[in-house]
Amino acid sequence: MPFRLSFGMSIAELRKLPSTEKLKIIEALWSDLAEDEKVFASPGWHEEALRKAEADFAAGRVEILDWEDAKKELRQRFE
């Protein structure tokens, strides 16, 4: 029997969704997980990645985007 997600969609059906819909699902899942820091602990490598990003920003090596603009840009890449 194929695996079905708790909301009734199988993995095969999920794979058929357009990338924009998949991104919306990922965004909703991430928002839900991020609401309670006790439930979802950041992995050990995350602190190091944040420090590198902060150093890159301080050195002027990265461009900062508004979160809404970043999401739009990501969605456009997958359309």
PDB file of C-alpha atoms in Angstrom:
ATOM      1  CA  MET A   1       0.000   0.000   0.000  1.00  0.00           C
ATOM      2  CA  PRO A   2       1.499   3.409  -0.964  1.00  0.00           C
ATOM      3  CA  PHE A   3       2.308   5.888   1.767  1.00  0.00           C
ATOM      4  CA  ARG A   4      -0.344   8.573   2.237  1.00  0.00           C
ATOM      5  CA  LEU A   5       0.232  11.846   3.980  1.00  0.00           C
ATOM      6  CA  SER A   6      -2.079  12.565   6.894  1.00  0.00           C
ATOM      7  CA  PHE A   7      -4.107  15.021   4.803  1.00  0.00           C
ATOM      8  CA  GLY A   8      -4.909  12.295   2.284  1.00  0.00           C
ATOM      9  CA  MET A   9      -2.400  13.014  -0.472  1.00  0.00           C
ATOM     10  CA  SER A  10       0.030  10.298  -1.527  1.00  0.00           C
ATOM     11  CA  ILE A  11       3.678  11.002  -2.223  1.00  0.00           C
ATOM     12  CA  ALA A  12       3.009  10.178  -5.889  1.00  0.00           C
ATOM     13  CA  GLU A  13       0.240  12.805  -5.989  1.00  0.00           C
ATOM     14  CA  LEU A  14       2.487  15.314  -4.222  1.00  0.00           C
ATOM     15  CA  ARG A  15       5.182  14.780  -6.853  1.00  0.00           C
ATOM     16  CA  LYS A  16       2.695  15.746  -9.565  1.00  0.00           C
ATOM     17  CA  LEU A  17       2.057  19.180  -8.071  1.00  0.00           C
ATOM     18  CA  PRO A  18       3.578  22.240  -9.732  1.00  0.00           C
ATOM     19  CA  SER A  19       6.721  23.555  -8.043  1.00  0.00           C
ATOM     20  CA  THR A  20       4.885  26.668  -6.873  1.00  0.00           C
ATOM     21  CA  GLU A  21       2.368  24.527  -4.985  1.00  0.00           C
ATOM     22  CA  LYS A  22       5.148  22.444  -3.469  1.00  0.00           C
ATOM     23  CA  LEU A  23       6.859  25.619  -2.268  1.00  0.00           C
ATOM     24  CA  LYS A  24       3.616  26.790  -0.654  1.00  0.00           C
ATOM     25  CA  ILE A  25       3.358  23.482   1.205  1.00  0.00           C
ATOM     26  CA  ILE A  26       6.986  23.701   2.330  1.00  0.00           C
ATOM     27  CA  GLU A  27       6.451  27.273   3.498  1.00  0.00           C
ATOM     28  CA  ALA A  28       3.358  26.295   5.484  1.00  0.00           C
ATOM     29  CA  LEU A  29       5.141  23.332   7.070  1.00  0.00           C
ATOM     30  CA  TRP A  30       8.193  25.418   7.955  1.00  0.00           C
ATOM     31  CA  SER A  31       6.051  28.158   9.488  1.00  0.00           C
ATOM     32  CA  ASP A  32       4.241  25.589  11.578  1.00  0.00           C
ATOM     33  CA  LEU A  33       7.471  23.967  12.774  1.00  0.00           C
ATOM     34  CA  ALA A  34       9.134  27.305  13.485  1.00  0.00           C
ATOM     35  CA  GLU A  35       6.296  28.447  15.758  1.00  0.00           C
ATOM     36  CA  ASP A  36       7.494  26.260  18.615  1.00  0.00           C
ATOM     37  CA  GLU A  37      11.274  26.241  19.025  1.00  0.00           C
ATOM     38  CA  LYS A  38      11.031  23.432  21.602  1.00  0.00           C
ATOM     39  CA  VAL A  39       9.501  21.053  19.067  1.00  0.00           C
ATOM     40  CA  PHE A  40      12.003  21.770  16.307  1.00  0.00           C
ATOM     41  CA  ALA A  41      15.579  22.285  17.438  1.00  0.00           C
ATOM     42  CA  SER A  42      18.016  23.712  14.921  1.00  0.00           C
ATOM     43  CA  PRO A  43      20.681  21.261  13.787  1.00  0.00           C
ATOM     44  CA  GLY A  44      24.227  21.771  15.050  1.00  0.00           C
ATOM     45  CA  TRP A  45      25.542  23.067  11.723  1.00  0.00           C
ATOM     46  CA  HIS A  46      22.934  25.847  11.683  1.00  0.00           C
ATOM     47  CA  GLU A  47      24.802  28.125  14.114  1.00  0.00           C
ATOM     48  CA  GLU A  48      27.963  27.882  12.010  1.00  0.00           C
ATOM     49  CA  ALA A  49      26.010  28.685   8.831  1.00  0.00           C
ATOM     50  CA  LEU A  50      24.449  31.723  10.533  1.00  0.00           C
ATOM     51  CA  ARG A  51      27.862  32.983  11.662  1.00  0.00           C
ATOM     52  CA  LYS A  52      29.228  32.631   8.123  1.00  0.00           C
ATOM     53  CA  ALA A  53      26.207  34.479   6.710  1.00  0.00           C
ATOM     54  CA  GLU A  54      26.670  37.277   9.257  1.00  0.00           C
ATOM     55  CA  ALA A  55      30.371  37.548   8.350  1.00  0.00           C
ATOM     56  CA  ASP A  56      29.555  37.623   4.625  1.00  0.00           C
ATOM     57  CA  PHE A  57      26.977  40.347   5.259  1.00  0.00           C
ATOM     58  CA  ALA A  58      29.378  42.396   7.369  1.00  0.00           C
ATOM     59  CA  ALA A  59      31.988  42.123   4.595  1.00  0.00           C
ATOM     60  CA  GLY A  60      29.462  43.255   1.955  1.00  0.00           C
ATOM     61  CA  ARG A  61      29.536  39.942   0.065  1.00  0.00           C
ATOM     62  CA  VAL A  62      25.775  39.313   0.112  1.00  0.00           C
ATOM     63  CA  GLU A  63      22.669  41.111  -1.081  1.00  0.00           C
ATOM     64  CA  ILE A  64      19.795  41.396   1.360  1.00  0.00           C
ATOM     65  CA  LEU A  65      16.266  40.925   0.058  1.00  0.00           C
ATOM     66  CA  ASP A  66      12.976  41.599   1.762  1.00  0.00           C
ATOM     67  CA  TRP A  67      11.427  38.223   2.696  1.00  0.00           C
ATOM     68  CA  GLU A  68       8.415  38.761   0.439  1.00  0.00           C
ATOM     69  CA  ASP A  69      10.701  39.669  -2.482  1.00  0.00           C
ATOM     70  CA  ALA A  70      12.878  36.625  -1.775  1.00  0.00           C
ATOM     71  CA  LYS A  71       9.821  34.327  -1.843  1.00  0.00           C
ATOM     72  CA  LYS A  72       8.659  35.863  -5.129  1.00  0.00           C
ATOM     73  CA  GLU A  73      12.114  35.359  -6.647  1.00  0.00           C
ATOM     74  CA  LEU A  74      12.207  31.736  -5.526  1.00  0.00           C
ATOM     75  CA  ARG A  75       8.731  31.055  -6.888  1.00  0.00           C
ATOM     76  CA  GLN A  76       9.706  32.567 -10.239  1.00  0.00           C
ATOM     77  CA  ARG A  77      12.714  30.261 -10.456  1.00  0.00           C
ATOM     78  CA  PHE A  78      10.450  27.215 -10.174  1.00  0.00           C
ATOM     79  CA  GLU A  79       7.596  28.278 -12.460  1.00  0.00           C
TER      80      GLU A  79
END
